[in-house]
Coordinates of C-alpha atoms and ligand atoms in Angstrom, one line a residue:
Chain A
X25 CA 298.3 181.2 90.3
X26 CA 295.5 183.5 89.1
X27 CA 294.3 187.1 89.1
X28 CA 291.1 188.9 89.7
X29 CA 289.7 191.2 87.2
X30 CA 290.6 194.9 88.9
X31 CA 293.2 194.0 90.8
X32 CA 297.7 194.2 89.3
X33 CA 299.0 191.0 88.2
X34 CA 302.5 190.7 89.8
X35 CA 305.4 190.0 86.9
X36 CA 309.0 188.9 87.7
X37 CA 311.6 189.0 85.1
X38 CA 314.5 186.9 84.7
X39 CA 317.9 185.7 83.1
X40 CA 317.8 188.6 80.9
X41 CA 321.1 190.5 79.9
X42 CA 321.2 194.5 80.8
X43 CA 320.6 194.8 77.0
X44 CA 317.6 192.9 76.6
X45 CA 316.3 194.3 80.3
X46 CA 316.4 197.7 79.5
X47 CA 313.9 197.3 76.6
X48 CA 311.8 195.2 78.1
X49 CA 311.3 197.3 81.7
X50 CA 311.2 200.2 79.7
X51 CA 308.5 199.1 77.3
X52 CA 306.8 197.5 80.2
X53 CA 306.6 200.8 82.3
X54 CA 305.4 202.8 79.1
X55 CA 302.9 200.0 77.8
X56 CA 301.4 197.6 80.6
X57 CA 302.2 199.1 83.9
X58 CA 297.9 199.7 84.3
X59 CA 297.9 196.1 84.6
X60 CA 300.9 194.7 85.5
X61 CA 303.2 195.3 88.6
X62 CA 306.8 194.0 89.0
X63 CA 307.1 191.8 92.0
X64 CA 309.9 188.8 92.9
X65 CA 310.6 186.0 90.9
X66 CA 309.4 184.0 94.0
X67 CA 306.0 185.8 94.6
X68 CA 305.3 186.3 91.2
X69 CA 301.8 185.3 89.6
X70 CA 303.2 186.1 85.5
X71 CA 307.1 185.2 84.9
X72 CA 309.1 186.1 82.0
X73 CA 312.3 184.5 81.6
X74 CA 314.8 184.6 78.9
X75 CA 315.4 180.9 78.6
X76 CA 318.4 181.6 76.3
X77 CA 320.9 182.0 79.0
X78 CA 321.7 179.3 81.9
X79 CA 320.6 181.3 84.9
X80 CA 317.2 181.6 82.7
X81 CA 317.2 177.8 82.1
X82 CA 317.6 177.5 86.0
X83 CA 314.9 179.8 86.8
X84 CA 312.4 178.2 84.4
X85 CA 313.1 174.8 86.2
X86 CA 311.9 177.1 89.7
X87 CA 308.8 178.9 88.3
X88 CA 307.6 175.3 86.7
X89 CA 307.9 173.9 90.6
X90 CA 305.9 176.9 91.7
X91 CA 303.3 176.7 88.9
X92 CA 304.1 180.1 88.1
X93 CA 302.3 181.1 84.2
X94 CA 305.1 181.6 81.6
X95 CA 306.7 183.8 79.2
X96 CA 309.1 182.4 77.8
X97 CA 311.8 185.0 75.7
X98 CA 314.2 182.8 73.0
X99 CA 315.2 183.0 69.7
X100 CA 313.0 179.3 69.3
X101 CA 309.7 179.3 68.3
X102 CA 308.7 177.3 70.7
X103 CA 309.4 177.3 74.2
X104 CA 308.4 174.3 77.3
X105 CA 304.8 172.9 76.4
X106 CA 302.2 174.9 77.4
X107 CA 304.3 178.2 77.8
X108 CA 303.3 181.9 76.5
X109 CA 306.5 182.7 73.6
X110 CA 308.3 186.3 73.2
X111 CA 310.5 185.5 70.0
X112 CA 314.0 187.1 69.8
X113 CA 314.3 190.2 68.5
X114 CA 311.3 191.2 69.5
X115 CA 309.1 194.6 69.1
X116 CA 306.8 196.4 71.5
X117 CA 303.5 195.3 70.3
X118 CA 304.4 191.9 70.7
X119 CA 305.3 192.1 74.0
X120 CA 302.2 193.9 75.1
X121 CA 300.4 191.1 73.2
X122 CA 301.9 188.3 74.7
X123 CA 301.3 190.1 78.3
X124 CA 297.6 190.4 77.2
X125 CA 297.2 186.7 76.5
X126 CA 299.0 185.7 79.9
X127 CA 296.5 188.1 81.6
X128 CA 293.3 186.9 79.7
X129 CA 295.0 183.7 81.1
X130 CA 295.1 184.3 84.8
X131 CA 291.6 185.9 84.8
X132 CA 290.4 182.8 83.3
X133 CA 291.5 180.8 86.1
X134 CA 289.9 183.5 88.4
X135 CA 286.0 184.7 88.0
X136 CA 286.3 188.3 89.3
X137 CA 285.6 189.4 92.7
X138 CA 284.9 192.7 92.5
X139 CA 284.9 193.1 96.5
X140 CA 288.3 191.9 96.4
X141 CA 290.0 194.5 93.6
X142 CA 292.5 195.9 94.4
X143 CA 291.9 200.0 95.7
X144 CA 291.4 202.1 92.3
X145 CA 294.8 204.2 93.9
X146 CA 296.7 201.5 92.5
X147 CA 295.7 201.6 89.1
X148 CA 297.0 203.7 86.8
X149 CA 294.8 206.9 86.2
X150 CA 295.2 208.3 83.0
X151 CA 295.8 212.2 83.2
X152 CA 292.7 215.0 83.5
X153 CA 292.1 216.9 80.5
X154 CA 292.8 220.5 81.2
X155 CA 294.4 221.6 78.1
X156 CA 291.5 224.5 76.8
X157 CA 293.1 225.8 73.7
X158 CA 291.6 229.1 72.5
X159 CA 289.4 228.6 69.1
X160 CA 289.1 231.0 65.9
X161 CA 286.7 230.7 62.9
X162 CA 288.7 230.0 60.0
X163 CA 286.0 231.6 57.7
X164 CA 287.0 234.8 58.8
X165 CA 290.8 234.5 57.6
X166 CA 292.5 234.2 54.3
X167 CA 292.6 230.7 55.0
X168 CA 288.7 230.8 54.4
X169 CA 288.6 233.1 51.0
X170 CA 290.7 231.0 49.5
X171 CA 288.6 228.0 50.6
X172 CA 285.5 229.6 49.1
X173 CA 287.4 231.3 45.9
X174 CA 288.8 227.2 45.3
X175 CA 284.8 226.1 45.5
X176 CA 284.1 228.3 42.8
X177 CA 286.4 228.0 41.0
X178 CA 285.8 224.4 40.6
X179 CA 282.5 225.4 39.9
X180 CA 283.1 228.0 36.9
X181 CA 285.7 225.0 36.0
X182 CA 288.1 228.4 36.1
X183 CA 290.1 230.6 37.4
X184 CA 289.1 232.9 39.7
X185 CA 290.2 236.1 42.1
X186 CA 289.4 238.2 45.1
X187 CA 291.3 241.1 46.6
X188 CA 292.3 241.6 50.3
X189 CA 293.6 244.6 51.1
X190 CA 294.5 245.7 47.7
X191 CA 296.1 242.8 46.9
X192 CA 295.2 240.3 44.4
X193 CA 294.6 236.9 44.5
X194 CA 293.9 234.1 41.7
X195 CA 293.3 230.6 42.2
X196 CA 293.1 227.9 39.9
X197 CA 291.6 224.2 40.9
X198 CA 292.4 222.7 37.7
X199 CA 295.7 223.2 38.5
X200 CA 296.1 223.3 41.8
X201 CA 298.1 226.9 42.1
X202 CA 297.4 230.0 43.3
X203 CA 298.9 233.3 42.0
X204 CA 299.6 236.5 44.1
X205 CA 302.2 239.5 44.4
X206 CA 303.2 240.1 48.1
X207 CA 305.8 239.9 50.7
X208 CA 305.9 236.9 52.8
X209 CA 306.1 239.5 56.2
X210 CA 302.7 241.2 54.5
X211 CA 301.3 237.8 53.7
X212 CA 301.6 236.5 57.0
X213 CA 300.0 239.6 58.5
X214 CA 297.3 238.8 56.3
X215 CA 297.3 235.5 57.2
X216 CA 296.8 236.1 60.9
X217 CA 294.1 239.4 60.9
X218 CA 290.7 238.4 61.1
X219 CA 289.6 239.9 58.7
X220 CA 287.1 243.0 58.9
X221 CA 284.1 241.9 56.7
X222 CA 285.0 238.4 55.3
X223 CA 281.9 238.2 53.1
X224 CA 282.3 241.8 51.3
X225 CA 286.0 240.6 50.7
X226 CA 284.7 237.7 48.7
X227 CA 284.4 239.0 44.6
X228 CA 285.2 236.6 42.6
X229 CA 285.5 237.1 39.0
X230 CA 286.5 234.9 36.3
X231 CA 290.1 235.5 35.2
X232 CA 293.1 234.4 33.5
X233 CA 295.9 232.5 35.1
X234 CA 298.9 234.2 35.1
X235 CA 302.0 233.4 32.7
X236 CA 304.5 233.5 35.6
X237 CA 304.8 230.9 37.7
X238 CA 302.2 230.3 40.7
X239 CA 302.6 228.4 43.8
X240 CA 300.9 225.2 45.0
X241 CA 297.4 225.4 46.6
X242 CA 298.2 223.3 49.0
X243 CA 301.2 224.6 50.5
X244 CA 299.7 228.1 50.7
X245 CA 296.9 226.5 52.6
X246 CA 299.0 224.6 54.9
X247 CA 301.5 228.1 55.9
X248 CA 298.3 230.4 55.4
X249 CA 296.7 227.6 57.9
X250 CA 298.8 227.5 60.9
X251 CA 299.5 231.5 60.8
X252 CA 295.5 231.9 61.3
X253 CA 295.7 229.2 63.8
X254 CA 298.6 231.0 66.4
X255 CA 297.8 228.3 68.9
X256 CA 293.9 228.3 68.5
X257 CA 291.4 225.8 67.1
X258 CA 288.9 226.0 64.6
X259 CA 285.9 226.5 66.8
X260 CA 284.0 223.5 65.8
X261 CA 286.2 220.9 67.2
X262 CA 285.9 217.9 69.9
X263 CA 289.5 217.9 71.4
X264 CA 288.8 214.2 73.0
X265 CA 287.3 213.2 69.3
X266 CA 290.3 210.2 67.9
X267 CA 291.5 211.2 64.7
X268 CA 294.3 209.6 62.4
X269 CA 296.2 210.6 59.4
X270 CA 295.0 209.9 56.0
X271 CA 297.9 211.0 54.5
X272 CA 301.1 212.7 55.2
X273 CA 301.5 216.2 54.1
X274 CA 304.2 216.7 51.6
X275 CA 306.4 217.7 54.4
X276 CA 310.2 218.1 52.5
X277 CA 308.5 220.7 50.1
X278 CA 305.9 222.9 52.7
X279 CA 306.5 225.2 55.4
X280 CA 308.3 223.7 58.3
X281 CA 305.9 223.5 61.9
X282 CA 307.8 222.5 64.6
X283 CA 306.8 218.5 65.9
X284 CA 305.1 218.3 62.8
X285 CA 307.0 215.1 61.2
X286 CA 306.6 213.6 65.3
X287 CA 302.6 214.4 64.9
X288 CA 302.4 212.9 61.6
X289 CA 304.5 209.3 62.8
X290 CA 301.9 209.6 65.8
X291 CA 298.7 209.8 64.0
X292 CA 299.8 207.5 61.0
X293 CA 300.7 204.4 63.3
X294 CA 297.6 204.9 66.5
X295 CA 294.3 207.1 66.8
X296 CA 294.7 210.0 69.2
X297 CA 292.8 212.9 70.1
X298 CA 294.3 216.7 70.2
X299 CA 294.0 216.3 74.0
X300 CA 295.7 213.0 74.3
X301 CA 299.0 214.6 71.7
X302 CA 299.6 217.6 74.0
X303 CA 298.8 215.6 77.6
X304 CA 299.9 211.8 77.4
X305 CA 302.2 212.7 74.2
X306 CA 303.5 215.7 75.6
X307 CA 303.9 217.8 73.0
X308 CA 303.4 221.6 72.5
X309 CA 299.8 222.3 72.6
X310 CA 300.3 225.7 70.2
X311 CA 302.0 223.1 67.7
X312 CA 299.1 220.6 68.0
X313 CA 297.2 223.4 67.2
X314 CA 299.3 225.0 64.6
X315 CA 299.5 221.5 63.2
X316 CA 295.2 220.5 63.4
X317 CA 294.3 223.5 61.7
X318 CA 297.0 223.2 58.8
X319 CA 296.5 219.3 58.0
X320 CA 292.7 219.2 58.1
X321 CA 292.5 222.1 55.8
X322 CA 293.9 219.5 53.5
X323 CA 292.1 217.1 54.3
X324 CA 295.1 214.6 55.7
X325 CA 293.0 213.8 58.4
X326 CA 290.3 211.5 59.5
X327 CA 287.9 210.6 62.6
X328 CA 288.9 207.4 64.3
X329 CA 288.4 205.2 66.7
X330 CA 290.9 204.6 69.5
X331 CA 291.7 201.3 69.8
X332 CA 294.3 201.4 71.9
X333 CA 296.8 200.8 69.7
X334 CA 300.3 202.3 70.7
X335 CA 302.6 203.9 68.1
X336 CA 305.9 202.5 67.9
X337 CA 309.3 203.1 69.5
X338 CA 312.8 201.6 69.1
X339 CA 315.3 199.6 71.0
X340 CA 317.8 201.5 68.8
X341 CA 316.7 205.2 70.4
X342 CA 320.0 206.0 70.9
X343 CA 322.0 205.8 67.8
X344 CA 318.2 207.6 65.8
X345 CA 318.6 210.4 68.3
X346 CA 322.3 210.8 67.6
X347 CA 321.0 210.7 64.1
X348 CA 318.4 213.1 64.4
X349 CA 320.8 215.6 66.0
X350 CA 322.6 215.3 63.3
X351 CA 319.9 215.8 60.5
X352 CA 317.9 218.7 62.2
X353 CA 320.1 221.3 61.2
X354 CA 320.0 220.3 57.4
X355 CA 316.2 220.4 57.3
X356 CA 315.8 224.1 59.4
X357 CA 317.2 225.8 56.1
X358 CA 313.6 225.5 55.1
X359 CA 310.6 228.0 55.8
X360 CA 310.2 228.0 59.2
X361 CA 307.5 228.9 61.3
X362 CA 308.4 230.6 64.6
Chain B
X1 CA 331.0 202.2 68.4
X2 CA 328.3 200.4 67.2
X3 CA 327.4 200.9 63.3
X4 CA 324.0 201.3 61.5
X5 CA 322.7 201.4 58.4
X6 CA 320.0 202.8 56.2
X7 CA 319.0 201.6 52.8
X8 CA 318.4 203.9 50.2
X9 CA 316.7 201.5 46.9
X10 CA 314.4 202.4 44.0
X11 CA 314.6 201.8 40.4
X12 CA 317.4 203.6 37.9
X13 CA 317.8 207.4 38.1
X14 CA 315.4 207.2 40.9
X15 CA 317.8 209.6 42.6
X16 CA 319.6 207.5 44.7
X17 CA 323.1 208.0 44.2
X18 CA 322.0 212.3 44.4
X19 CA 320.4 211.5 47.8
X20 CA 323.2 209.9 49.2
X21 CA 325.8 212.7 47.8
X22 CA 323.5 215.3 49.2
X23 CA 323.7 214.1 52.6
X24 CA 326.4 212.1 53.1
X25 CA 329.7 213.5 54.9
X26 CA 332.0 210.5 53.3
X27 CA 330.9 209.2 50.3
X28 CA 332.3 206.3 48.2
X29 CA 329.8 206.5 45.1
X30 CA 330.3 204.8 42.0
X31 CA 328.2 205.8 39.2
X32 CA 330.4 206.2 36.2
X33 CA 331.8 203.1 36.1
X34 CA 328.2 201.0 35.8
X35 CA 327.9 198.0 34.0
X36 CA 326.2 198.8 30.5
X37 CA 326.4 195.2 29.7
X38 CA 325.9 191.8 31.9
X39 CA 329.2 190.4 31.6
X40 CA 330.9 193.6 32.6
X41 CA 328.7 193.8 35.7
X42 CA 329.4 189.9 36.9
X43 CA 332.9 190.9 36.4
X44 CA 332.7 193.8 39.1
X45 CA 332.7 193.2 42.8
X46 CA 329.1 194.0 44.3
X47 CA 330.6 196.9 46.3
X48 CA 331.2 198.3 42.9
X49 CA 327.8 198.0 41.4
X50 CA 326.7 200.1 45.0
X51 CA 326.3 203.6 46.3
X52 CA 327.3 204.3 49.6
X53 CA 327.8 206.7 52.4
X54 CA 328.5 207.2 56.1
X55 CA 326.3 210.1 58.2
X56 CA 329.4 210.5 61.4
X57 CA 327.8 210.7 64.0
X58 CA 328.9 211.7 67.9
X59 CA 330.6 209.1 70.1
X60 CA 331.6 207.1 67.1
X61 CA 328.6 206.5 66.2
X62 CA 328.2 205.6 62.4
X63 CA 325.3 205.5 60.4
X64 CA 326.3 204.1 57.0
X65 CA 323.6 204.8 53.7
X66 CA 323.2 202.0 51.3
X67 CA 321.8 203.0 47.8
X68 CA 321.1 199.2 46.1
X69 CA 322.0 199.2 42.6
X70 CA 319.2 200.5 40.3
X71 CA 318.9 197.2 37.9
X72 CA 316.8 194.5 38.4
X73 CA 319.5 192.1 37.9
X74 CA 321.2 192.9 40.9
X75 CA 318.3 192.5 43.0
X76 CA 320.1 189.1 44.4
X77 CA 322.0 191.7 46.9
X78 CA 319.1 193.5 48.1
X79 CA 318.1 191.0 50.8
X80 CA 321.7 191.3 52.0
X81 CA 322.2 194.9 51.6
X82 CA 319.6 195.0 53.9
X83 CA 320.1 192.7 56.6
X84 CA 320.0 194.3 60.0
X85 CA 319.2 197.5 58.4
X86 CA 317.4 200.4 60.6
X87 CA 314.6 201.2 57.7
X88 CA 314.0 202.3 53.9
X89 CA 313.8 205.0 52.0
X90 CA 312.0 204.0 48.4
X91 CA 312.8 206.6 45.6
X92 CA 310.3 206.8 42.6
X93 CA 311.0 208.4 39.6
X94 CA 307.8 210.2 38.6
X95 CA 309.2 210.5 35.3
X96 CA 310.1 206.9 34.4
X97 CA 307.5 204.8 32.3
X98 CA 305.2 203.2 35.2
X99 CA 305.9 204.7 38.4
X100 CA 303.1 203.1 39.5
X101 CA 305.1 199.6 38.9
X102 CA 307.8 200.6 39.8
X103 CA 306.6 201.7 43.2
X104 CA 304.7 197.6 43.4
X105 CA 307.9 196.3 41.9
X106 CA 309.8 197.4 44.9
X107 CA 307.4 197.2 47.8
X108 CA 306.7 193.2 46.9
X109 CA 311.0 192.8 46.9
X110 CA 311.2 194.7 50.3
X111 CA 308.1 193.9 51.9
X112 CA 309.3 191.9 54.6
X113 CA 312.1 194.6 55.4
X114 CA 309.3 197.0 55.8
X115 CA 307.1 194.9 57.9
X116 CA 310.2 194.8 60.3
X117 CA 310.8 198.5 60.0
X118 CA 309.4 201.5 58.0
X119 CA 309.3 202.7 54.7
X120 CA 309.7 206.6 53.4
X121 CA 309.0 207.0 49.6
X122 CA 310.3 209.8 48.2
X123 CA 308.8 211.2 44.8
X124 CA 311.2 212.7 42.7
X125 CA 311.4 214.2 39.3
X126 CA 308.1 215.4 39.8
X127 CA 309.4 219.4 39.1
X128 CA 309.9 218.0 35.2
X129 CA 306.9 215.3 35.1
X130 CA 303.5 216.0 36.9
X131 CA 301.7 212.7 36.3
X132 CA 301.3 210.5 37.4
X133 CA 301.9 212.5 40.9
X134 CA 301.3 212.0 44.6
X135 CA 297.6 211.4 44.7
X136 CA 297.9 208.5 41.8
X137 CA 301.2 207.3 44.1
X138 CA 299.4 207.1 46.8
X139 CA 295.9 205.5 46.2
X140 CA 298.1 203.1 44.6
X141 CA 299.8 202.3 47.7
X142 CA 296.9 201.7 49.9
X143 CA 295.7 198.9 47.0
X144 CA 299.3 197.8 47.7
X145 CA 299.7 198.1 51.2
X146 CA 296.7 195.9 51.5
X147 CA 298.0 193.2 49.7
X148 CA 301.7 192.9 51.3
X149 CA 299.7 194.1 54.5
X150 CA 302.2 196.8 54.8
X151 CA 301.5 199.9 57.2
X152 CA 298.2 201.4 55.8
X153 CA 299.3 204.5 56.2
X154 CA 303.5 205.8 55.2
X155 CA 304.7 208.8 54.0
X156 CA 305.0 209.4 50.4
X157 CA 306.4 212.4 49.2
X158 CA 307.5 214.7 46.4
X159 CA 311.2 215.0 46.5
X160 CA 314.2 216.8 44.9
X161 CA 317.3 214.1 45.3
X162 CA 320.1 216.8 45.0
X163 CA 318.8 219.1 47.8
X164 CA 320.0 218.8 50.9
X165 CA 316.9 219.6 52.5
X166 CA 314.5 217.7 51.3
X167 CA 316.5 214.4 51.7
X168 CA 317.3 215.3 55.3
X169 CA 313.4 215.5 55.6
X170 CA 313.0 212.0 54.2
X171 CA 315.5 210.5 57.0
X172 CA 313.6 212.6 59.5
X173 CA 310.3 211.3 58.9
X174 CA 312.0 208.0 58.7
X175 CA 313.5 208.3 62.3
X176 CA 310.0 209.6 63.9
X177 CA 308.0 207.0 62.0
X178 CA 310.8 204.1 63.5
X179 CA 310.0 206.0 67.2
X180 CA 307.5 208.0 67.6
X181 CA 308.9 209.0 71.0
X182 CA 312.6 210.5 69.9
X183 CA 312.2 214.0 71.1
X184 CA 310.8 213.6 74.2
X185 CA 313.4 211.4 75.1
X186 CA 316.9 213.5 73.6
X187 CA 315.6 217.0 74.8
Ligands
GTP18 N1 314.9 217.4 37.8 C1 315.2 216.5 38.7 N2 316.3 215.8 38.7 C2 316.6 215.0 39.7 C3 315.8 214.8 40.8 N3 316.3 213.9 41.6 C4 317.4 213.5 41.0 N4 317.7 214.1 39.9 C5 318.7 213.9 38.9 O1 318.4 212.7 38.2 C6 319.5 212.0 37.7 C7 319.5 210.6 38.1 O2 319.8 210.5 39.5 P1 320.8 209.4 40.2 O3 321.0 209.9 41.6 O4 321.9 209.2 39.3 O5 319.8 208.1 40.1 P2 320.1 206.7 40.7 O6 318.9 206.3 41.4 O7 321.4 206.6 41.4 O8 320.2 205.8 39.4 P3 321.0 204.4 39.1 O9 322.3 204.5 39.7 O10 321.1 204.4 37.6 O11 320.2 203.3 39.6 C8 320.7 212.8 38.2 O12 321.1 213.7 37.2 C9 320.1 213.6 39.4 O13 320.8 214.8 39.6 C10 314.6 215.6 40.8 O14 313.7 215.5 41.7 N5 314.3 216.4 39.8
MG19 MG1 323.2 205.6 41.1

């Protein structure tokens, strides 16, 4: 049996229990269902059978008569010569790698016909981009005077200070804090203003740290951040440009943003773009935002290429939901955002 | 009614037995009763020498949280503890004498757990000792990572053991980094 290039290769699964189906549909649908279409064990092209379990053995004896290409699923390493292996237990990626080789396969024993492809309809289109976020200039808030006022004062190799609004700021590179007396309601007010003249804001003088004890630059940054950002983007950036994380933010010891520890996971394990997080990820486009302006303030992320690599997802969702339920009151004790 | 379980490692007073306690609702710790000698330790049965805790969750659901016993010499169990285990959390004590060892130490002995599942270090003692810090931790990690071909990129963060909080963040990050899809799917 072969496949054209273009057209859905038909895959029939079989002798599976309910426990090992579930994963494997449900990967399948989520990973390979632009290239592969479910279809009878008879009519099959691509078969994956769990040769573990009699009615599998029985079915592998069938699809050998009908020369149908194999996967075979066991916890062997090696299945019936020739055969395409799926060890037991397996992950995600190795499914979707296994399914690639069978396809490379099939083509191989069929040259494309393009006249013969199958109608684009029956491909799976990936979603329009229609998500047009709102963008802000983050030179123009806090965020950006404490940028400049950390630039010099790694220049003076000291401490330095500017005043917003009669209050006083110092910052000190060397070591990493930054000193002010406000409320948090005022700060955040601050935070979010654009601020009337940004450059005639900007006096810094050299001055002494402060004896009492100062906060860490980087966590200002990251709440000081997100509260300029309020769902916008910094104005300069490509929202179909893959990025991935460099590192993670120290997230048990900065202020909370919601789907921020589901970004992070996300851009740690595959290159996305902001578009692709809030359309094919689903998630809340003001916390993408919220999220892209705090993290590459710091520097956390990086521009990347997609490679189509798919971040990773569990056969054990259930029991790490439960567990998750569980957990998320314990961790909303700290700052939150909204 | 099916039981988990989480393992909690790192080297001694890394934090582990205060992470457990700070989470746990049923706990069955041992720490005053350690073995300060070999012979006393050889005499003890191995669920003496370990911390432990259970997280209860709904429909019977348990998740149970291993902490492996800090010293070397019981790293014989560690393999076991962690048999069928849903993923690690590493604790570092910044203020020990090489962190930085420490943290290579213990990626080398778990390195094949990790490649199954996912790693979250946690940081800790950082409040009293600065150095060598995240930044040090981390660049270290990615020389590491390379070697063990580990993940390239894991979180590592600074911690506080004893709060509540923070180690409730370390088994969040830990759950999203094991499936990146969890939300979407429990809303
Ligand atoms: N200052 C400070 N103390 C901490 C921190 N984390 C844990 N501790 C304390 O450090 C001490 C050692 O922690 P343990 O939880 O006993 O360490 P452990 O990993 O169980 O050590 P072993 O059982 O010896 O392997 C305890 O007194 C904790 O309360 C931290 O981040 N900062
Ligand atoms: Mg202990």
């Amino acid at each position: 049996m072969t496949a054209h290039s273009g057209a859905l290769i038909t895959l029939a699964i079989s002798g599976c229990s309910d426990d090992t189906l579930k994963p494997l549909r449900f990967y399948f649908q989520k990973f390979a269902s632009a290239e592969f279409q479910l279809a009878s064990a008879d009519s099959a092209q691509l078969h994956l059978i769990d040769i573990d379990s009699p009615a599998g053995r029985t079915e592998l004896e069938n699809a050998q008569r009908r020369g149908q290409q194999l996967i075979c699923l066991s916890f062997d390493q090696q299945g019936p010569g020739g055969s395409l292996m799926l060890s037991k237990p397996f992950a995600h990626h190795k499914l979707v790698e296994v399914l690639k080789q069978a396809a490379a396969q099939l083509r191989r024993a069929a040259p494309p016909k393009p006249q013969l492809a199958t109608p684009a309809a029956a491909v799976v289109a990936k979603p329009k981009i229609n998500w047009q976020p709102e963008t802000y200039e983050p030179a123009n808030y806090l965020q950006g005077l404490v940028a400049a006022a950390m630039t010099k004062s790694s220049e003076f190799g000291s401490a330095v200070s500017f005043t917003v609004d009669a209050i006083n700021f110092v910052v000190c590179i060397e070591q990493n804090l930054i000193w002010y007396c406000c409320k948090p309601a005022k700060l955040r007010e601050l935070a979010s203003a654009e601020l009337a003249d940004p450059k005639a804001a900007i006096k810094l003088v050299v001055a002494d740290t402060d004896e009492s004890e100062g906060e860490a630059l980087d966590s200002f940054l990251w709440k000081v951040s997100s509260w300029a950002a309020r769902g916008r983007v910094p104005s300069n950036v490509d929202l179909n440009q893959s990025i991935s994380l460099k590192y993670w933010p120290n997230l048990p010891q900065i202020m909370r943003l919601p789907e921020c520890a589901r970004l992070c996971a996300i851009l740690s394990q595959a290159p996305r773009s902001l578009s692709q997080l809030v359309e094919q990820d689903q998630i809340n486009p003001d916390c993408v935002a919220n999220f892209y302006s705090s993290a590459s303030v710091l520097d956390l992320l990086q521009l990347s290429v997609d490679s189509g690599q798919q971040p990773r997802l569990s056969e054990h969702r259930q029991v790490l939901g439960k567990l998750l339920k569980k957990i998320k009151p314990y961790t909303q004790n700290h700052q939150q955002m909204h | 009614m099916t039981d988990y379980k989480i393992v909690i490692t790192g080297p001694v007073g890394a934090g582990k037995t205060a992470a457990i306690a700070a989470i746990c609702d049923e706990l069955h710790i041992q720490t005053d009763e350690r073995a300060s000698d070999m012979t006393r330790a050889q005499k003890q049965s191995t669920t003496v020498a370990m911390d432990y805790g259970v997280l209860q969750l709904e429909e019977q659901h348990k998740v149970h949280l291993y902490g492996t016993p800090g010293q070397e010499r019981f790293d014989f169990m560690w393999d076991i503890l962690s048999l069928g285990g849903l993923g690690l959390i590493l604790l570092i004590n910044n203020g020990a004498k090489q962190p930085l060892q420490d943290l290579e130490f213990f990626l080398e002995k778990f390195q094949d757990f990790i490649r199954d599942t996912a790693v979250v270090v946690g940081v800790t003692h950082t409040d009293s000792h600065p150095e060598p810090g995240l930044a040090k931790l981390r660049s270290h990690y990615t020389q590491l990572a390379a070697r063990y071909q580990l993940p390239t990129v894991v979180p590592i963060f600074a911690v506080d053991a004893r709060s509540k909080e923070q180690v409730a963040v370390l088994l969040e990050t830990l759950l999203y980094s094991l499936d990146t899809d969890l939300v979407k799917h429990n809303a």
